[in-house]
mmCIF file of C-alpha atoms in Angstrom:
data_model
loop_
_atom_site.group_PDB
_atom_site.id
_atom_site.type_symbol
_atom_site.label_atom_id
_atom_site.label_comp_id
_atom_site.label_asym_id
_atom_site.label_seq_id
_atom_site.Cartn_x
_atom_site.Cartn_y
_atom_site.Cartn_z
ATOM 1 C CA MET A 1 11.139 -10.248 -20.171
ATOM 2 C CA THR A 2 8.018 -12.195 -19.361
ATOM 3 C CA SER A 3 4.886 -10.718 -21.051
ATOM 4 C CA ILE A 4 2.386 -9.530 -18.512
ATOM 5 C CA GLY A 5 0.139 -7.621 -20.728
ATOM 6 C CA GLY A 6 -1.572 -9.768 -23.347
ATOM 7 C CA ALA A 7 -4.478 -7.870 -24.932
ATOM 8 C CA ALA A 8 -4.158 -5.165 -22.253
ATOM 9 C CA SER A 9 -0.703 -4.170 -23.563
ATOM 10 C CA SER A 10 -2.267 -2.762 -26.805
ATOM 11 C CA GLY A 11 -5.090 -0.934 -24.913
ATOM 12 C CA MET A 12 -5.120 2.063 -22.647
ATOM 13 C CA ILE A 13 -1.819 1.139 -20.904
ATOM 14 C CA ASP A 14 1.033 -0.861 -22.342
ATOM 15 C CA TRP A 15 1.870 -2.785 -19.202
ATOM 16 C CA ASN A 16 4.903 -4.475 -20.643
ATOM 17 C CA LEU A 17 6.314 -1.058 -21.545
ATOM 18 C CA ALA A 18 5.511 0.201 -18.060
ATOM 19 C CA VAL A 19 7.595 -2.579 -16.571
ATOM 20 C CA ALA A 20 10.454 -2.033 -18.978
ATOM 21 C CA THR A 21 10.482 1.739 -18.352
ATOM 22 C CA ALA A 22 10.385 1.310 -14.581
ATOM 23 C CA THR A 23 13.121 -1.211 -14.662
ATOM 24 C CA ARG A 24 15.227 1.022 -16.829
ATOM 25 C CA PHE A 25 14.907 4.174 -14.617
ATOM 26 C CA VAL A 26 14.756 2.479 -11.188
ATOM 27 C CA ARG A 27 17.364 3.842 -8.876
ATOM 28 C CA PRO A 28 20.287 1.493 -8.027
ATOM 29 C CA GLY A 29 20.091 0.027 -4.543
ATOM 30 C CA PRO A 30 22.734 0.356 -1.834
ATOM 31 C CA GLU A 31 26.128 -1.254 -2.444
ATOM 32 C CA VAL A 32 26.322 -4.729 -0.898
ATOM 33 C CA SER A 33 28.525 -7.716 -1.712
ATOM 34 C CA ARG A 34 26.983 -10.936 -2.943
ATOM 35 C CA ASP A 35 27.510 -12.539 0.410
ATOM 36 C CA GLU A 36 25.900 -9.601 2.181
ATOM 37 C CA ALA A 37 22.906 -9.736 -0.163
ATOM 38 C CA ARG A 38 22.425 -13.470 0.520
ATOM 39 C CA ALA A 39 22.638 -12.851 4.249
ATOM 40 C CA VAL A 40 20.045 -10.065 4.084
ATOM 41 C CA VAL A 41 17.663 -12.265 2.044
ATOM 42 C CA ALA A 42 18.130 -15.220 4.459
ATOM 43 C CA GLU A 43 17.566 -13.041 7.517
ATOM 44 C CA LEU A 44 14.367 -11.389 6.116
ATOM 45 C CA ARG A 45 12.898 -14.823 5.406
ATOM 46 C CA LYS A 46 13.805 -15.982 8.926
ATOM 47 C CA HIS A 47 12.256 -12.784 10.461
ATOM 48 C CA ALA A 48 9.128 -13.152 8.358
ATOM 49 C CA LYS A 49 8.642 -16.712 9.681
ATOM 50 C CA ALA A 50 9.229 -15.639 13.265
ATOM 51 C CA SER A 51 6.904 -12.592 12.891
ATOM 52 C CA GLU A 52 3.929 -14.849 12.029
ATOM 53 C CA GLU A 53 4.020 -16.425 15.518
ATOM 54 C CA HIS A 54 4.652 -13.062 17.210
ATOM 55 C CA VAL A 55 1.829 -11.281 15.425
ATOM 56 C CA ARG A 56 -0.780 -14.000 15.720
ATOM 57 C CA GLY A 57 0.037 -14.480 19.399
ATOM 58 C CA PHE A 58 -0.377 -10.728 20.062
ATOM 59 C CA THR A 59 -3.411 -10.139 17.973
ATOM 60 C CA ARG A 60 -5.194 -13.485 18.720
ATOM 61 C CA LEU A 61 -6.026 -13.726 15.057
ATOM 62 C CA GLY A 62 -5.771 -17.151 13.392
ATOM 63 C CA GLU A 63 -3.174 -19.787 13.964
ATOM 64 C CA ALA A 64 0.390 -19.803 12.774
ATOM 65 C CA GLY A 65 1.141 -22.054 9.827
ATOM 66 C CA THR A 66 -2.458 -22.328 8.705
ATOM 67 C CA HIS A 67 -2.167 -20.458 5.376
ATOM 68 C CA ASP A 68 -0.171 -20.836 2.195
ATOM 69 C CA THR A 69 0.647 -17.196 1.441
ATOM 70 C CA PRO A 70 4.238 -17.021 0.279
ATOM 71 C CA VAL A 71 6.884 -14.535 1.423
ATOM 72 C CA LEU A 72 8.944 -13.139 -1.490
ATOM 73 C CA VAL A 73 12.132 -11.187 -0.892
ATOM 74 C CA VAL A 74 12.451 -9.050 -4.005
ATOM 75 C CA ASP A 75 14.583 -6.296 -5.517
ATOM 76 C CA ARG A 76 13.114 -3.079 -6.951
ATOM 77 C CA PRO A 77 12.390 -4.513 -10.374
ATOM 78 C CA GLY A 78 10.715 -7.455 -8.718
ATOM 79 C CA TRP A 79 8.454 -5.128 -6.782
ATOM 80 C CA VAL A 80 7.543 -3.367 -10.028
ATOM 81 C CA ARG A 81 6.585 -6.592 -11.775
ATOM 82 C CA ALA A 82 4.465 -7.714 -8.789
ATOM 83 C CA ASN A 83 2.666 -4.442 -8.553
ATOM 84 C CA VAL A 84 1.967 -4.185 -12.287
ATOM 85 C CA ALA A 85 0.266 -7.580 -12.038
ATOM 86 C CA GLY A 86 -1.891 -6.293 -9.264
ATOM 87 C CA PHE A 87 -2.720 -3.018 -11.002
ATOM 88 C CA ARG A 88 -3.767 -4.796 -14.115
ATOM 89 C CA GLU A 89 -6.185 -6.947 -12.131
ATOM 90 C CA LEU A 90 -7.719 -4.008 -10.235
ATOM 91 C CA LEU A 91 -7.818 -1.496 -13.125
ATOM 92 C CA LYS A 92 -9.152 -3.798 -15.806
ATOM 93 C CA PRO A 93 -12.813 -2.754 -15.361
ATOM 94 C CA LEU A 94 -11.894 0.932 -15.431
ATOM 95 C CA LEU A 95 -9.629 0.577 -18.430
ATOM 96 C CA ASP A 96 -12.170 -1.399 -20.352
ATOM 97 C CA LYS A 97 -14.790 1.282 -19.710
ATOM 98 C CA MET A 98 -12.381 4.001 -20.814
ATOM 99 C CA GLN A 99 -11.496 2.022 -23.898
ATOM 100 C CA GLU A 100 -15.169 2.013 -24.883
ATOM 101 C CA ARG A 101 -15.449 5.738 -24.334
ATOM 102 C CA ARG A 102 -12.240 6.543 -26.286
ATOM 103 C CA GLY A 103 -13.983 6.943 -29.604
ATOM 104 C CA THR A 104 -16.568 9.401 -28.393
ATOM 105 C CA SER A 105 -14.534 11.431 -25.894
ATOM 106 C CA PRO A 106 -12.847 14.740 -26.777
ATOM 107 C CA GLY A 107 -9.464 13.264 -26.013
ATOM 108 C CA GLY A 108 -10.108 9.967 -27.802
ATOM 109 C CA ALA A 109 -8.359 10.857 -31.063
ATOM 110 C CA VAL A 110 -5.255 12.081 -29.244
ATOM 111 C CA LEU A 111 -5.079 9.044 -26.986
ATOM 112 C CA GLY A 112 -5.808 6.788 -29.892
ATOM 113 C CA ALA A 113 -2.861 8.298 -31.760
ATOM 114 C CA VAL A 114 -0.348 7.898 -28.946
ATOM 115 C CA GLY A 115 -1.880 4.588 -27.916
ATOM 116 C CA GLY A 116 -1.047 2.864 -24.634
ATOM 117 C CA LYS A 117 2.674 3.286 -25.101
ATOM 118 C CA VAL A 118 2.910 6.867 -23.903
ATOM 119 C CA THR A 119 0.755 5.977 -20.927
ATOM 120 C CA GLY A 120 2.817 2.887 -20.249
ATOM 121 C CA VAL A 121 5.937 5.094 -20.134
ATOM 122 C CA GLU A 122 4.321 7.481 -17.771
ATOM 123 C CA VAL A 123 3.100 4.692 -15.438
ATOM 124 C CA GLY A 124 6.590 3.184 -15.605
ATOM 125 C CA MET A 125 8.123 6.408 -14.424
ATOM 126 C CA LEU A 126 5.808 6.532 -11.442
ATOM 127 C CA LEU A 127 6.513 2.882 -10.613
ATOM 128 C CA SER A 128 10.281 3.562 -10.736
ATOM 129 C CA PHE A 129 9.830 6.391 -8.254
ATOM 130 C CA MET A 130 7.750 4.232 -5.911
ATOM 131 C CA SER A 131 9.928 1.137 -6.173
ATOM 132 C CA SER A 132 12.739 2.792 -4.098
ATOM 133 C CA ARG A 133 10.435 3.791 -1.293
ATOM 134 C CA VAL A 134 8.477 0.754 -0.354
ATOM 135 C CA LEU A 135 9.959 -1.481 2.372
ATOM 136 C CA GLY A 136 7.370 -4.198 2.328
ATOM 137 C CA GLN A 137 3.878 -4.933 1.063
ATOM 138 C CA TYR A 138 1.165 -7.476 1.433
ATOM 139 C CA GLU A 139 -0.091 -7.945 -2.151
ATOM 140 C CA THR A 140 -3.772 -8.674 -1.764
ATOM 141 C CA PHE A 141 -5.109 -8.863 -5.261
ATOM 142 C CA ALA A 142 -2.445 -9.916 -7.682
ATOM 143 C CA PRO A 143 -2.917 -13.340 -9.312
ATOM 144 C CA ALA A 144 -0.283 -16.010 -8.937
ATOM 145 C CA SER A 145 2.008 -16.613 -11.852
ATOM 146 C CA ARG A 146 5.037 -18.758 -12.664
ATOM 147 C CA ASP A 147 7.408 -15.945 -11.766
ATOM 148 C CA LEU A 148 5.383 -14.584 -8.849
ATOM 149 C CA PRO A 149 3.752 -17.309 -6.710
ATOM 150 C CA GLY A 150 0.726 -16.500 -4.598
ATOM 151 C CA ALA A 151 -1.658 -18.254 -2.314
ATOM 152 C CA GLU A 152 -3.756 -20.913 -3.958
ATOM 153 C CA GLU A 153 -7.049 -19.397 -2.838
ATOM 154 C CA GLY A 154 -7.298 -15.998 -4.446
ATOM 155 C CA GLY A 155 -3.624 -15.095 -4.700
ATOM 156 C CA GLY A 156 -1.938 -12.987 -2.059
ATOM 157 C CA ARG A 157 1.755 -12.723 -1.213
ATOM 158 C CA LEU A 158 4.017 -10.803 1.127
ATOM 159 C CA LEU A 159 6.765 -8.746 -0.513
ATOM 160 C CA LEU A 160 9.916 -7.597 1.294
ATOM 161 C CA VAL A 161 12.019 -5.169 -0.747
ATOM 162 C CA ALA A 162 15.545 -6.002 0.386
ATOM 163 C CA PRO A 163 17.515 -3.035 -1.072
ATOM 164 C CA ASN A 164 15.037 -0.497 0.312
ATOM 165 C CA ILE A 165 15.199 -2.034 3.796
ATOM 166 C CA VAL A 166 19.034 -1.953 3.747
ATOM 167 C CA HIS A 167 18.987 1.660 2.433
ATOM 168 C CA VAL A 168 16.686 2.905 5.200
ATOM 169 C CA GLU A 169 18.468 1.037 8.028
ATOM 170 C CA ARG A 170 21.695 2.630 6.896
ATOM 171 C CA GLU A 171 20.131 6.090 6.541
ATOM 172 C CA LEU A 172 18.615 5.905 10.020
ATOM 173 C CA GLU A 173 21.798 4.386 11.507
ATOM 174 C CA VAL A 174 19.793 1.755 13.433
ATOM 175 C CA ASP A 175 20.571 -1.832 14.257
ATOM 176 C CA PRO A 176 19.977 -3.701 10.988
ATOM 177 C CA HIS A 177 18.820 -6.945 12.558
ATOM 178 C CA ASP A 178 16.276 -5.140 14.740
ATOM 179 C CA PHE A 179 15.062 -3.010 11.891
ATOM 180 C CA ARG A 180 14.528 -5.954 9.592
ATOM 181 C CA LEU A 181 12.480 -7.734 12.224
ATOM 182 C CA TRP A 182 10.495 -4.531 12.900
ATOM 183 C CA VAL A 183 9.571 -4.195 9.270
ATOM 184 C CA CYS A 184 8.595 -7.855 9.039
ATOM 185 C CA LEU A 185 6.241 -7.398 12.044
ATOM 186 C CA HIS A 186 4.356 -4.628 10.210
ATOM 187 C CA GLU A 187 3.943 -6.522 6.966
ATOM 188 C CA GLU A 188 3.132 -9.814 8.705
ATOM 189 C CA THR A 189 0.256 -8.053 10.428
ATOM 190 C CA HIS A 190 -1.207 -7.242 7.059
ATOM 191 C CA ARG A 191 -0.819 -10.854 5.974
ATOM 192 C CA THR A 192 -2.464 -11.964 9.159
ATOM 193 C CA GLN A 193 -5.373 -9.515 8.691
ATOM 194 C CA PHE A 194 -6.222 -10.937 5.256
ATOM 195 C CA THR A 195 -5.575 -14.622 5.972
ATOM 196 C CA ALA A 196 -7.415 -14.670 9.317
ATOM 197 C CA VAL A 197 -10.404 -12.647 8.122
ATOM 198 C CA PRO A 198 -11.629 -14.544 5.012
ATOM 199 C CA TRP A 199 -14.174 -11.915 3.878
ATOM 200 C CA LEU A 200 -11.832 -8.960 4.029
ATOM 201 C CA ARG A 201 -10.133 -9.388 0.636
ATOM 202 C CA ASP A 202 -13.421 -9.704 -1.318
ATOM 203 C CA HIS A 203 -14.946 -6.771 0.598
ATOM 204 C CA LEU A 204 -12.016 -4.483 -0.085
ATOM 205 C CA GLN A 205 -11.849 -5.539 -3.731
ATOM 206 C CA GLY A 206 -15.530 -4.939 -4.159
ATOM 207 C CA GLU A 207 -15.253 -1.445 -2.666
ATOM 208 C CA ILE A 208 -12.340 -0.579 -4.961
ATOM 209 C CA GLN A 209 -14.175 -1.891 -8.080
ATOM 210 C CA SER A 210 -17.238 0.115 -7.072
ATOM 211 C CA PHE A 211 -15.102 3.199 -6.758
ATOM 212 C CA LEU A 212 -13.492 2.647 -10.180
ATOM 213 C CA GLY A 213 -16.840 1.808 -11.703
ATOM 214 C CA GLU A 214 -18.160 5.208 -10.722
ATOM 215 C CA THR A 215 -15.314 7.035 -12.444
ATOM 216 C CA GLU A 216 -16.476 9.586 -14.902
ATOM 217 C CA MET A 217 -13.584 11.070 -16.791
ATOM 218 C CA ASP A 218 -12.518 11.050 -20.357
ATOM 219 C CA PRO A 219 -9.258 9.214 -21.388
ATOM 220 C CA MET A 220 -7.456 12.507 -22.037
ATOM 221 C CA THR A 221 -7.897 13.487 -18.475
ATOM 222 C CA VAL A 222 -6.238 10.313 -17.338
ATOM 223 C CA LEU A 223 -3.251 10.967 -19.607
ATOM 224 C CA GLU A 224 -2.953 14.554 -18.342
ATOM 225 C CA ARG A 225 -3.017 13.514 -14.664
ATOM 226 C CA ILE A 226 -0.411 10.754 -15.141
ATOM 227 C CA ARG A 227 1.804 13.148 -17.183
ATOM 228 C CA GLU A 228 1.408 15.772 -14.361
ATOM 229 C CA ALA A 229 2.665 13.280 -11.815
ATOM 230 C CA ALA A 230 5.539 12.185 -14.057
ATOM 231 C CA GLN A 231 6.553 15.781 -14.754
ATOM 232 C CA SER A 232 6.656 16.524 -11.064
ATOM 233 C CA LEU A 233 8.872 13.478 -10.602
ATOM 234 C CA ALA A 234 11.226 14.612 -13.441
ATOM 235 C CA GLY A 235 11.220 18.224 -12.182
ATOM 236 C CA GLY A 236 9.392 19.382 -15.305
ATOM 237 C CA ARG A 237 7.177 21.832 -13.468
ATOM 238 C CA PRO A 238 8.601 25.316 -13.041
ATOM 239 C CA GLU A 239 9.869 26.161 -9.605
ATOM 240 C CA GLY A 240 7.165 27.793 -7.501
ATOM 241 C CA GLU A 241 4.320 26.915 -9.900
ATOM 242 C CA ARG A 242 1.163 26.073 -7.972
ATOM 243 C CA ASP A 243 -1.214 23.261 -8.898
ATOM 244 C CA GLU A 244 -4.333 24.698 -10.498
ATOM 245 C CA ASP A 245 -6.329 22.200 -8.533
ATOM 246 C CA GLY A 246 -4.987 23.371 -5.219
ATOM 247 C CA GLY A 247 -2.699 20.419 -4.609
ATOM 248 C CA ARG A 248 -5.482 17.792 -4.564
ATOM 249 C CA SER A 249 -4.426 14.235 -5.214
ATOM 250 C CA LEU A 250 -5.239 12.256 -8.350
ATOM 251 C CA VAL A 251 -7.895 10.285 -6.457
ATOM 252 C CA GLU A 252 -9.638 13.391 -5.192
ATOM 253 C CA LEU A 253 -9.726 14.968 -8.696
ATOM 254 C CA VAL A 254 -11.832 12.162 -10.185
ATOM 255 C CA GLN A 255 -14.459 11.798 -7.439
ATOM 256 C CA THR A 256 -18.174 11.763 -8.155
ATOM 257 C CA PRO A 257 -20.572 12.032 -5.247
ATOM 258 C CA ALA A 258 -20.956 8.233 -5.148
ATOM 259 C CA GLN A 259 -17.151 7.879 -5.210
ATOM 260 C CA ARG A 260 -16.766 10.247 -2.248
ATOM 261 C CA GLU A 261 -19.086 7.946 -0.220
ATOM 262 C CA ILE A 262 -17.092 4.840 -1.278
ATOM 263 C CA LEU A 263 -13.819 6.593 -0.615
ATOM 264 C CA GLY A 264 -14.891 7.458 2.879
ATOM 265 C CA ARG A 265 -15.452 3.723 3.591
ATOM 266 C CA LEU A 266 -12.154 2.848 1.939
ATOM 267 C CA THR A 267 -10.302 5.436 3.927
ATOM 268 C CA ALA A 268 -11.704 4.086 7.135
ATOM 269 C CA VAL A 269 -10.716 0.456 6.261
ATOM 270 C CA MET A 270 -7.191 1.437 5.184
ATOM 271 C CA SER A 271 -6.809 3.532 8.349
ATOM 272 C CA LEU A 272 -7.826 0.482 10.429
ATOM 273 C CA LEU A 273 -5.434 -1.851 8.601
ATOM 274 C CA GLU A 274 -2.434 0.533 8.668
ATOM 275 C CA GLY A 275 -3.094 1.691 12.233
ATOM 276 C CA HIS A 276 -3.488 -1.919 13.420
ATOM 277 C CA ALA A 277 -0.145 -2.834 11.865
ATOM 278 C CA ASP A 278 1.602 0.048 13.653
ATOM 279 C CA PHE A 279 -0.077 -0.796 16.913
ATOM 280 C CA VAL A 280 1.085 -4.435 16.585
ATOM 281 C CA MET A 281 4.619 -3.347 15.751
ATOM 282 C CA ASP A 282 4.729 -1.263 18.924
ATOM 283 C CA GLY A 283 3.036 -3.936 21.058
ATOM 284 C CA VAL A 284 5.299 -6.848 19.945
ATOM 285 C CA GLY A 285 8.396 -4.754 19.504
ATOM 286 C CA PRO A 286 9.639 -4.275 23.065
ATOM 287 C CA SER A 287 9.846 -8.045 23.704
ATOM 288 C CA VAL A 288 11.626 -9.011 20.467
ATOM 289 C CA VAL A 289 13.241 -5.835 19.109
ATOM 290 C CA PRO A 290 15.617 -4.359 21.708
ATOM 291 C CA SER A 291 16.075 -1.014 19.989
ATOM 292 C CA VAL A 292 12.453 -0.583 18.947
ATOM 293 C CA ALA A 293 12.062 2.831 20.667
ATOM 294 C CA GLU A 294 14.970 4.276 18.741
ATOM 295 C CA ILE A 295 13.809 2.747 15.472
ATOM 296 C CA ARG A 296 10.301 4.022 15.924
ATOM 297 C CA GLU A 297 11.352 7.580 16.706
ATOM 298 C CA LYS A 298 13.755 7.861 13.798
ATOM 299 C CA PHE A 299 11.367 6.212 11.366
ATOM 300 C CA GLN A 300 8.485 8.488 12.369
ATOM 301 C CA GLN A 301 10.668 11.559 11.755
ATOM 302 C CA ARG A 302 11.626 10.197 8.294
ATOM 303 C CA ARG A 303 8.012 9.249 7.436
ATOM 304 C CA ALA A 304 6.721 12.670 8.382
ATOM 305 C CA LYS A 305 9.248 14.896 6.544
ATOM 306 C CA GLY A 306 9.751 12.898 3.411
ATOM 307 C CA ALA A 307 13.008 12.808 1.478
ATOM 308 C CA SER A 308 12.717 16.129 -0.345
ATOM 309 C CA ARG A 309 10.399 18.862 -1.589
ATOM 310 C CA LEU A 310 9.915 16.874 -4.741
ATOM 311 C CA ASP A 311 9.068 13.800 -2.707
ATOM 312 C CA LEU A 312 6.506 15.719 -0.730
ATOM 313 C CA ALA A 313 4.936 17.238 -3.857
ATOM 314 C CA LEU A 314 4.609 13.918 -5.598
ATOM 315 C CA ARG A 315 3.353 12.234 -2.449
ATOM 316 C CA ARG A 316 0.542 14.845 -2.244
ATOM 317 C CA LEU A 317 -0.302 14.415 -5.881
ATOM 318 C CA LEU A 318 -0.579 10.666 -5.617
ATOM 319 C CA GLY A 319 -2.524 10.807 -2.410
ATOM 320 C CA LEU A 320 0.248 9.284 -0.334
ATOM 321 C CA ASP A 321 0.044 12.029 2.274
ATOM 322 C CA ALA A 322 -3.355 10.542 3.041
ATOM 323 C CA LYS A 323 -1.690 7.244 3.765
ATOM 324 C CA LEU A 324 0.480 8.875 6.350
ATOM 325 C CA ARG A 325 -2.586 10.237 8.112
ATOM 326 C CA GLN A 326 -4.000 6.706 7.961
ATOM 327 C CA TYR A 327 -1.066 5.371 10.022
ATOM 328 C CA ARG A 328 -1.594 8.034 12.645
ATOM 329 C CA ASP A 329 -5.388 8.115 12.891
ATOM 330 C CA GLY A 330 -5.787 4.387 12.631
ATOM 331 C CA GLU A 331 -3.204 3.630 15.269
ATOM 332 C CA ARG A 332 -4.989 6.003 17.628
ATOM 333 C CA PHE A 333 -8.283 4.292 16.997
ATOM 334 C CA VAL A 334 -6.894 0.823 17.633
ATOM 335 C CA ARG A 335 -5.090 1.897 20.772
ATOM 336 C CA ALA A 336 -8.119 3.646 22.199
ATOM 337 C CA VAL A 337 -10.387 0.644 21.531
ATOM 338 C CA VAL A 338 -7.961 -1.912 22.991
ATOM 339 C CA GLU A 339 -7.517 0.187 26.139
ATOM 340 C CA GLU A 340 -11.273 0.330 26.595
ATOM 341 C CA VAL A 341 -12.451 -3.170 25.663
ATOM 342 C CA GLY A 342 -9.320 -5.246 25.363
ATOM 343 C CA MET A 343 -7.889 -7.176 22.341
ATOM 344 C CA ASP A 344 -10.808 -9.581 22.130
ATOM 345 C CA GLY A 345 -13.216 -6.661 22.222
ATOM 346 C CA PHE A 346 -11.243 -4.888 19.483
ATOM 347 C CA ASN A 347 -11.273 -8.049 17.365
ATOM 348 C CA ARG A 348 -15.009 -7.737 16.967
ATOM 349 C CA VAL A 349 -14.054 -5.264 14.236
ATOM 350 C CA TRP A 350 -13.243 -8.331 12.027
ATOM 351 C CA THR A 351 -16.703 -9.870 12.462
ATOM 352 C CA SER A 352 -18.265 -8.546 9.218
ATOM 353 C CA PRO A 353 -18.239 -5.464 6.963
ATOM 354 C CA ASN A 354 -20.884 -4.045 9.311
ATOM 355 C CA THR A 355 -18.517 -4.007 12.270
ATOM 356 C CA LEU A 356 -15.808 -2.132 10.427
ATOM 357 C CA PRO A 357 -15.401 1.456 11.710
ATOM 358 C CA THR A 358 -16.686 4.333 9.643
ATOM 359 C CA LYS A 359 -14.486 7.263 8.727
ATOM 360 C CA ALA A 360 -16.153 9.316 11.497
ATOM 361 C CA GLU A 361 -15.670 6.441 14.002
ATOM 362 C CA ILE A 362 -11.934 6.305 13.259
ATOM 363 C CA ALA A 363 -11.775 9.787 14.699
ATOM 364 C CA ALA A 364 -14.170 8.937 17.522
ATOM 365 C CA PRO A 365 -13.391 5.422 18.766
ATOM 366 C CA GLY A 366 -15.981 5.717 21.577
ATOM 367 C CA ASP A 367 -18.684 5.866 18.921
ATOM 368 C CA TRP A 368 -17.588 2.606 17.406
ATOM 369 C CA ILE A 369 -17.471 0.943 20.864
ATOM 370 C CA ALA A 370 -20.967 2.183 21.578
ATOM 371 C CA ARG A 371 -22.304 0.890 18.300
ATOM 372 C CA VAL A 372 -20.580 -2.472 18.212
ATOM 373 C CA HIS A 373 -20.511 -3.329 21.889
ATOM 374 C CA ARG A 374 -23.929 -2.067 22.930
ATOM 375 C CA THR A 375 -26.242 -4.722 24.268
ATOM 376 C CA PRO A 376 -29.566 -5.490 22.530
ATOM 377 C CA GLU A 377 -31.433 -3.890 25.502
ATOM 378 C CA SER A 378 -29.479 -0.575 25.318
#
């Protein structure tokens, strides 16, 4: 296995062990023959290429073929490796800060004794859970490597998780060719957002780093929260036991006042990005995906109910229920703005960080229109 940890592997989280654990416990994908697997990979690559032209034509963002962001069709362990690389990049400032505090914090001695290996196992368990649920992902921050190529300028790559796509299309009993294209349209929209709007990646990374930089918690708290999530995944919590924190997510539990302000801005941006992708899927879909209405209805039902009570509980703990709201609220915002001022008017949202909607404006699109489209005399 390729080492991805370096010095970080001996610190707060043993990233190599996280990958090994996730790979060991990842659920097997659906049964397919070798020929079927090759056909799925080839079709996903073909749809990803076609989606670029569809999305850019519909959104009027950028020009097709003007970027070097690769499309990688991966299995579940491949998704794990790619995401660990991204997590390491984003979490490094936070983990360095916590490493410095380890010696003086109440939990420092305990965490020092167990080292990063226990934490690596816990992170690996969470990644194994997530790896079977993600259909696709635009990886914004992960650096390019020999095993995982990325765009030359600042990384970036589009991941399509083939076994998960096949699993869901079978579960929903939808046309597989239509479903694969539909998924590619969503993920290609994210790639278009970041490649056509050059400042967006640095802005989002800056906000996330600011959020992490404001974190005020001792290392023991981190270990407890990760273990709590892993125990939920493993069924280690007694049936009917309520969270002492009222079911709040890991993110909400570590917020300082400054973090709450940053999180509000991040929530608005993520709602915009996810809602825009859903809007584009629906907008492009009818012309290129014949069964889009059936796929959308069935997928929405699946997305809303989750796979099980355990899935719902872990989703809440990890804050993934907030992501579901982002799809819904963001899509409503985009649809309302486009209906009022057209696609070109909506695209003013990408002008600068100042034209991004606030969290309040996501819920009140008219306020964003009034702020961004008002004339200097008004």
